[in-house]
Short mmCIF file of C-alpha atoms and ligand atoms in Angstrom, two decimals:
data_model
loop_
_atom_site.label_atom_id
_atom_site.label_comp_id
_atom_site.label_asym_id
_atom_site.label_seq_id
_atom_site.Cartn_x
_atom_site.Cartn_y
_atom_site.Cartn_z
CA MET P 12 -16.28 22.35 -13.23
CA LYS P 13 -13.39 23.09 -11.59
CA GLU P 14 -12.78 22.37 -7.95
CA ALA P 15 -16.55 21.09 -7.74
CA TRP P 16 -15.83 19.40 -4.58
CA ARG P 17 -15.58 22.62 -2.73
CA SER P 18 -19.58 22.19 -1.82
CA LEU P 19 -19.55 18.87 -0.85
CA ARG P 20 -19.79 17.72 3.25
CA PHE P 21 -16.80 16.67 4.76
CA PRO P 22 -15.57 14.08 5.88
CA LEU P 23 -16.51 12.42 2.36
CA GLU P 24 -18.26 9.47 3.34
CA GLU P 25 -19.24 6.46 0.91
CA TYR P 26 -21.79 4.93 3.43
CA PRO P 27 -22.26 6.35 7.13
CA GLY P 28 -18.99 5.12 8.88
CA LYS P 29 -16.95 4.13 6.20
CA LEU P 30 -14.57 7.03 4.65
CA LEU P 31 -14.38 7.28 1.00
CA GLY P 32 -10.72 6.11 -0.47
CA MET P 33 -9.21 2.86 -1.37
CA THR P 34 -9.36 1.02 1.81
CA CYS P 35 -11.88 -0.92 3.81
CA LYS P 36 -13.53 -0.55 7.07
CA ALA P 37 -11.74 -3.46 8.40
CA GLU P 38 -8.20 -1.41 7.54
CA GLN P 39 -9.80 2.08 8.64
CA ASP P 40 -10.89 0.09 12.18
CA TYR P 41 -7.53 -1.45 12.51
CA CYS P 42 -5.54 1.82 12.22
CA GLU P 43 -7.37 3.74 14.48
CA ALA P 44 -7.21 0.74 17.39
CA LEU P 45 -3.30 0.60 16.44
CA ALA P 46 -2.62 4.45 17.21
CA ARG P 47 -4.53 4.43 20.34
CA ASP P 48 -3.52 1.01 21.93
CA THR P 49 -0.41 0.10 20.32
CA TYR P 50 1.33 3.45 19.63
CA GLU P 51 3.90 4.28 22.30
CA GLY P 52 5.34 7.17 20.75
CA TRP P 53 9.20 6.58 20.86
CA GLY P 54 9.15 7.42 16.93
CA GLU P 55 6.85 8.82 14.73
CA LEU P 56 3.68 7.37 12.91
CA VAL P 57 4.22 7.82 9.26
CA GLU P 58 1.65 7.27 6.72
CA LEU P 59 2.99 7.38 2.68
CA GLY P 60 0.30 7.64 0.28
CA CYS P 61 -2.40 9.12 2.04
CA PHE P 62 -4.59 10.00 -0.93
CA LEU P 63 -8.31 11.25 0.44
CA GLY P 64 -7.53 10.07 4.02
CA SER P 65 -9.29 7.25 4.53
CA LEU P 66 -6.31 5.75 6.69
CA SER P 67 -5.16 9.50 8.17
CA ILE P 68 -8.56 10.32 9.91
CA PRO P 69 -8.95 6.97 11.78
CA LEU P 70 -4.92 6.85 12.57
CA ALA P 71 -5.45 10.67 13.69
CA ARG P 72 -8.44 9.87 15.59
CA GLY P 73 -6.33 7.13 17.51
CA LEU P 74 -3.80 9.78 18.44
CA ARG P 75 -6.32 11.79 20.03
CA ALA P 76 -7.72 9.04 22.02
CA ASN P 77 -4.38 7.43 23.02
CA PRO P 78 -4.02 8.32 26.45
CA ARG P 79 -0.18 8.00 26.72
CA PRO P 80 1.49 11.07 27.68
CA SER P 81 4.46 10.54 25.15
CA VAL P 82 1.96 10.60 22.48
CA ARG P 83 0.38 13.95 23.62
CA GLU P 84 2.44 15.94 21.22
CA ARG P 85 2.59 13.59 18.42
CA SER P 86 0.95 13.97 14.88
CA LEU P 87 0.60 11.77 11.84
CA ARG P 88 3.15 12.72 9.21
CA ALA P 89 1.26 11.81 6.04
CA PHE P 90 2.81 12.43 2.52
CA ASP P 91 1.35 12.15 -0.97
CA LEU P 92 1.65 13.68 -4.59
CA PHE P 93 -1.92 14.91 -4.62
CA PHE P 94 -2.05 14.80 -8.38
CA TRP P 95 -5.19 13.45 -9.91
CA HIS P 96 -4.77 10.23 -12.23
CA ARG P 97 -7.47 8.62 -13.79
CA SER P 98 -7.00 5.58 -12.68
CA MET P 99 -8.13 6.61 -9.08
CA GLU P 100 -11.48 7.32 -10.65
CA GLY P 101 -13.01 3.77 -9.75
CA SER P 102 -11.95 4.43 -6.12
CA ILE P 103 -14.94 7.54 -6.45
CA ARG P 104 -17.20 5.84 -8.65
CA GLY P 105 -20.84 5.99 -7.28
CA SER P 106 -19.59 8.40 -4.61
CA VAL P 107 -20.57 12.28 -4.16
CA LEU P 108 -16.69 13.26 -5.55
CA GLU P 109 -17.83 11.18 -8.96
CA GLY P 110 -17.79 13.56 -11.68
CA ARG P 111 -16.03 16.59 -9.49
CA MET P 112 -12.56 15.54 -10.47
CA THR P 113 -10.46 16.11 -13.53
CA GLU P 114 -6.84 14.38 -14.04
CA GLY P 115 -4.37 16.71 -13.49
CA ASP P 116 -5.82 18.34 -10.38
CA TRP P 117 -3.55 18.62 -6.92
CA PHE P 118 -5.95 17.55 -4.61
CA GLU P 119 -4.21 18.44 -1.51
CA GLU P 120 -7.03 20.98 -0.40
CA LEU P 121 -9.29 18.02 -1.06
CA TYR P 122 -7.21 16.39 1.50
CA ALA P 123 -6.95 19.39 3.89
CA ALA P 124 -10.87 19.68 3.98
CA ASN P 125 -11.73 15.73 4.17
CA THR P 126 -9.33 15.61 7.37
CA ALA P 127 -9.70 18.77 8.97
CA SER P 128 -12.16 17.20 11.77
CA VAL P 129 -8.37 15.89 12.92
CA ALA P 130 -6.02 18.64 11.53
CA ASP P 131 -4.41 19.29 14.85
CA ARG P 132 -3.36 15.67 14.80
CA ILE P 133 -2.04 15.63 10.97
CA ALA P 134 0.97 17.33 9.26
CA PHE P 135 0.54 16.20 5.73
CA ARG P 136 3.06 17.38 2.71
CA LEU P 137 2.74 17.33 -1.06
CA THR P 138 5.67 15.39 -2.49
CA ASP P 139 7.16 13.27 -4.86
CA LEU P 140 7.79 9.82 -2.67
CA GLY P 141 9.96 9.23 -5.81
CA ALA P 142 12.74 11.52 -4.77
CA GLU P 143 11.55 12.46 -0.91
CA SER P 144 13.87 11.73 1.92
CA TRP P 145 13.21 11.37 5.58
CA ASP P 146 15.76 12.66 8.42
CA GLY P 147 12.77 12.61 10.71
CA GLY P 148 14.14 10.50 13.64
CA PRO P 149 12.93 6.73 14.03
CA ILE P 150 9.79 5.57 12.79
CA GLU P 151 7.50 3.42 15.26
CA ILE P 152 4.46 2.97 12.81
CA LEU P 153 5.00 2.97 8.91
CA VAL P 154 1.65 2.83 6.86
CA VAL P 155 2.69 2.01 3.42
CA ASP P 156 0.56 2.52 0.12
CA ALA P 157 2.53 4.13 -2.39
CA MET P 158 4.78 1.60 -3.53
CA LYS P 159 2.78 1.48 -6.78
CA TYR P 160 5.80 1.08 -9.24
CA ASP P 161 9.36 0.07 -8.53
CA VAL P 162 11.50 3.09 -8.72
CA LEU P 163 9.02 4.61 -6.19
CA THR P 164 9.50 1.71 -4.03
CA ASN P 165 13.29 1.64 -4.68
CA ASN P 166 13.58 5.25 -3.33
CA ILE P 167 11.00 4.62 -0.27
CA VAL P 168 12.94 1.33 0.86
CA ARG P 169 16.17 3.65 0.79
CA GLU P 170 14.75 6.72 2.46
CA PHE P 171 12.03 5.65 4.91
CA PHE P 172 13.16 1.90 5.99
CA PRO P 173 16.58 3.08 8.00
CA ALA P 174 14.10 4.60 10.78
CA LEU P 175 12.34 1.50 11.40
CA ARG P 176 13.58 0.08 14.62
CA PRO P 177 13.07 -3.38 16.32
CA GLY P 178 9.41 -3.40 17.18
CA SER P 179 8.46 -0.72 14.70
CA LEU P 180 5.44 -1.84 12.56
CA LEU P 181 5.18 -1.64 9.08
CA LEU P 182 2.01 -2.12 7.35
CA HIS P 183 1.94 -2.79 3.68
CA GLN P 184 -1.47 -1.76 2.48
CA ASP P 185 -0.66 -3.23 -1.34
CA TYR P 186 0.40 -6.94 -0.30
CA LEU P 187 -2.64 -8.83 -0.73
CA HIS P 188 -3.04 -7.52 -4.47
CA PHE P 189 -2.06 -9.47 -7.59
CA TYR P 190 -0.16 -6.44 -9.03
CA GLU P 191 2.33 -5.11 -6.90
CA GLY P 192 5.38 -8.53 -6.80
CA TRP P 193 8.10 -5.54 -6.26
CA ILE P 194 6.69 -5.28 -2.68
CA HIS P 195 6.91 -9.28 -2.12
CA LEU P 196 10.62 -9.46 -3.57
CA MET P 197 11.53 -6.62 -1.08
CA THR P 198 9.79 -8.42 1.83
CA TYR P 199 11.48 -11.88 0.71
CA GLU P 200 14.94 -10.11 1.16
CA GLN P 201 14.05 -8.39 4.35
CA ARG P 202 12.66 -11.53 5.59
CA THR P 203 15.60 -12.28 8.56
CA VAL P 204 14.49 -8.69 10.09
CA LEU P 205 10.37 -8.75 9.64
CA GLU P 206 7.81 -11.01 11.45
CA LYS P 207 4.33 -11.00 10.12
CA VAL P 208 1.62 -9.92 12.67
CA THR P 209 -1.09 -10.48 10.81
CA GLU P 210 -3.36 -9.85 7.14
CA VAL P 211 -5.93 -7.59 8.10
CA GLU P 212 -8.55 -8.38 5.45
CA ARG P 213 -9.02 -9.88 2.22
CA ASN P 214 -7.34 -8.11 -1.13
CA SER P 215 -5.49 -5.35 1.79
CA THR P 216 -2.69 -4.90 4.31
CA VAL P 217 -0.81 -6.74 5.91
CA VAL P 218 1.29 -5.77 9.13
CA PHE P 219 4.80 -6.82 9.94
CA ARG P 220 7.15 -5.96 13.22
CA VAL P 221 10.42 -5.35 12.35
CA THR P 222 13.08 -7.43 14.39
CA GLY P 223 16.49 -6.25 13.53
CA ASP P 224 18.37 -3.41 12.06
CA LEU P 225 16.89 -2.75 8.31
CA ALA P 226 19.22 0.33 7.47
CA PRO P 227 21.65 -2.36 6.08
CA PHE P 228 19.07 -3.88 3.55
CA ALA P 229 17.77 -0.27 2.86
CA ALA P 230 21.55 1.37 2.36
CA ALA P 231 22.17 -1.77 -0.16
CA TYR P 232 19.01 -1.17 -1.92
CA PRO P 233 19.79 -0.74 -5.72
CA PRO P 234 18.20 2.63 -6.48
CA GLU P 235 18.18 1.78 -10.31
CA ARG P 236 16.72 -1.59 -9.62
CA ILE P 237 13.93 -2.75 -12.30
CA PHE P 238 12.07 -5.58 -10.87
CA ALA P 239 11.41 -6.96 -14.95
CA GLU P 240 14.89 -7.78 -14.75
CA THR P 241 14.51 -10.14 -11.78
CA PRO P 242 16.09 -13.66 -12.10
CA PRO P 243 13.54 -16.64 -12.59
CA GLU P 244 15.20 -18.51 -9.65
CA LEU P 245 14.64 -15.29 -7.16
CA LEU P 246 11.10 -14.99 -8.29
CA ARG P 247 10.59 -18.69 -7.60
CA GLU P 248 12.37 -18.40 -4.00
CA VAL P 249 10.06 -15.29 -3.34
CA TYR P 250 6.80 -16.88 -3.74
CA ALA P 251 7.72 -20.34 -2.34
CA TRP P 252 8.30 -18.10 0.93
CA GLN P 253 5.26 -16.16 0.45
CA ARG P 254 3.51 -19.44 0.03
CA HIS P 255 5.01 -20.18 3.46
CA ALA P 256 4.67 -16.61 5.47
CA ILE P 257 1.02 -15.62 4.17
CA SER P 258 -2.01 -17.56 5.89
CA PRO P 259 -3.74 -20.15 3.08
CA ASP P 260 -6.64 -18.06 3.26
CA TYR P 261 -4.79 -15.42 1.00
CA HIS P 262 -3.07 -17.18 -1.65
CA ASP P 263 -5.86 -15.83 -4.09
CA ALA P 264 -3.40 -12.58 -4.05
CA ILE P 265 -0.31 -14.50 -3.84
CA GLU P 266 -0.76 -16.96 -6.35
CA ALA P 267 -2.15 -14.08 -8.56
CA ALA P 268 1.22 -12.02 -7.79
CA ALA P 269 3.18 -15.00 -9.05
CA ILE P 270 1.40 -15.34 -11.81
CA MET P 271 1.76 -11.26 -12.81
CA SER P 272 5.35 -11.60 -11.60
CA TRP P 273 6.17 -13.48 -14.64
CA VAL P 274 4.09 -11.22 -17.07
CA HIS P 275 5.74 -8.29 -15.34
CA THR P 276 8.99 -9.87 -16.13
CA GLY P 277 8.33 -10.77 -19.99
CA GLN P 278 8.04 -14.63 -18.85
CA LEU P 279 4.81 -15.41 -20.60
CA GLU P 280 5.46 -19.09 -20.86
CA GLU P 281 5.99 -19.30 -17.01
CA ALA P 282 2.70 -17.10 -16.55
CA ASN P 283 0.87 -19.59 -18.15
CA ARG P 284 2.17 -22.62 -16.78
CA ALA P 285 1.36 -21.09 -13.01
CA TYR P 286 -1.75 -19.90 -14.19
CA ARG P 287 -2.83 -23.07 -15.37
CA GLU P 288 -1.59 -24.96 -12.14
CA GLN P 289 -3.47 -22.01 -10.23
CA ALA P 290 -6.70 -21.74 -12.09
CA PRO P 291 -8.70 -24.75 -10.67
CA ARG P 292 -8.44 -23.44 -7.04
CA PHE P 293 -8.23 -20.02 -7.78
CA GLY P 294 -9.98 -19.40 -10.75
CA ASP P 295 -13.18 -17.79 -9.73
CA SER P 296 -11.30 -15.44 -6.82
CA ALA P 297 -11.55 -11.61 -7.20
CA GLN P 298 -7.71 -11.57 -7.39
CA PHE P 299 -7.58 -13.73 -10.47
CA LYS P 300 -10.54 -11.86 -12.04
CA TRP P 301 -8.98 -8.53 -11.45
CA MET P 302 -5.69 -10.02 -13.05
CA ARG P 303 -7.51 -11.31 -16.20
CA ASN P 304 -9.56 -7.92 -16.76
CA PHE P 305 -6.11 -5.84 -16.46
CA LEU P 306 -3.88 -8.08 -18.95
CA THR P 307 -6.74 -7.89 -21.27
CA ALA P 308 -7.46 -4.63 -20.80
CA LYS P 309 -3.57 -3.80 -21.55
CA GLY P 310 -4.05 -6.03 -24.71
CA HIS P 311 -2.31 -9.46 -23.53
CA HIS P 312 -4.46 -12.38 -24.73
CA LEU P 313 -3.02 -15.22 -22.94
CA GLY P 314 -6.30 -17.40 -23.14
CA TRP P 315 -7.21 -17.42 -19.63
CA GLU P 316 -11.03 -16.61 -20.36
C1 SAM J 446 -3.73 3.73 -3.35
S1 SAM J 446 -3.87 5.39 -3.17
C2 SAM J 446 -3.55 5.16 -1.07
C3 SAM J 446 -4.75 5.09 -1.12
C4 SAM J 446 -4.79 5.62 0.40
N1 SAM J 446 -4.50 4.66 1.41
C5 SAM J 446 -6.35 5.81 0.98
O1 SAM J 446 -6.63 5.59 2.20
O2 SAM J 446 -7.32 5.67 0.49
C6 SAM J 446 -2.06 5.70 -3.83
C7 SAM J 446 -1.76 7.00 -2.97
O3 SAM J 446 0.12 7.36 -3.82
C8 SAM J 446 -0.08 8.13 -4.19
N2 SAM J 446 1.19 8.35 -5.09
C9 SAM J 446 1.71 7.63 -6.56
N3 SAM J 446 2.54 8.07 -6.73
C10 SAM J 446 3.15 9.16 -5.66
C11 SAM J 446 4.40 9.69 -5.73
N4 SAM J 446 5.24 9.84 -6.68
N5 SAM J 446 4.78 10.54 -4.78
C12 SAM J 446 3.59 10.54 -3.45
N6 SAM J 446 2.32 9.88 -3.66
C13 SAM J 446 2.29 9.15 -4.79
C14 SAM J 446 -1.14 8.44 -4.93
O4 SAM J 446 -1.40 10.14 -5.23
C15 SAM J 446 -2.34 8.08 -4.16
O5 SAM J 446 -3.11 9.01 -3.41
#
């Protein structure tokens, strides 16, 4: 039924206290504390890929509770395409939204309804981040959960990263995930002006502090860059650095992403070699299981079962 979500109670919750979306409670709590305790208001607070608002709501709540006068006039600037895709179904399975969304639905109004309790602290915009530009001044905190493919990533880097300043915080929600190796490549290239602050939780966000000028990196970032064309030596360097930068507790995600990067770049022998090397340690981890399931569903038969 079209727009069957309109009769629901908002904000949507999976269970009391946990907002419906693709993030976990630890990330939601981290974001709320960040907007409340850390955000000073000298730059904008920006979220890319806000989906149903599971991070927007805590960020906006944090803004409300932030006592600094410099934050009083600030709102979260949130961006999304708000276009329902079947890949989003998993995130609403078993929830009150299940069966109420259809591929191709525009869900901007659903986001508005779900974030209504903090609407005064959110300015959101339906846009294609593959083409969006930013001219809103310095960004103090940038929450990124929209680097879903390389071309989208390239545009976000070129358009939004120049607004980051020394002291800004950059949250990569997809960092501890097997699929998005281009985020690891990009971060490796920016390593001289980024410092890791923390990993928030398993399978999720890594937070970086900006320590220098990202503008030259952003300006030089090739708009047409295709991850599948990354030279093998560079991939090796990228993951050698990740093993050093990311805490060992999260190396299941890093090793799965390294293997997946060989797959993305068409080097299946390397993927096999790396898999056999890492499987004794991480074969039973959630990231390795997701990676195997993903590859099987895509018709890759690598004999990793
Ligand atoms: C993983 S979801 C974000 C989940 C979100 N952080 C949450 O709190 O649940 C990725 C989001 O990126 C958005 N997205 C994908 N491609 C986009 C594009 N080209 N422009 C803008 N947003 C896009 C999707 O609509 C989706 O909401």
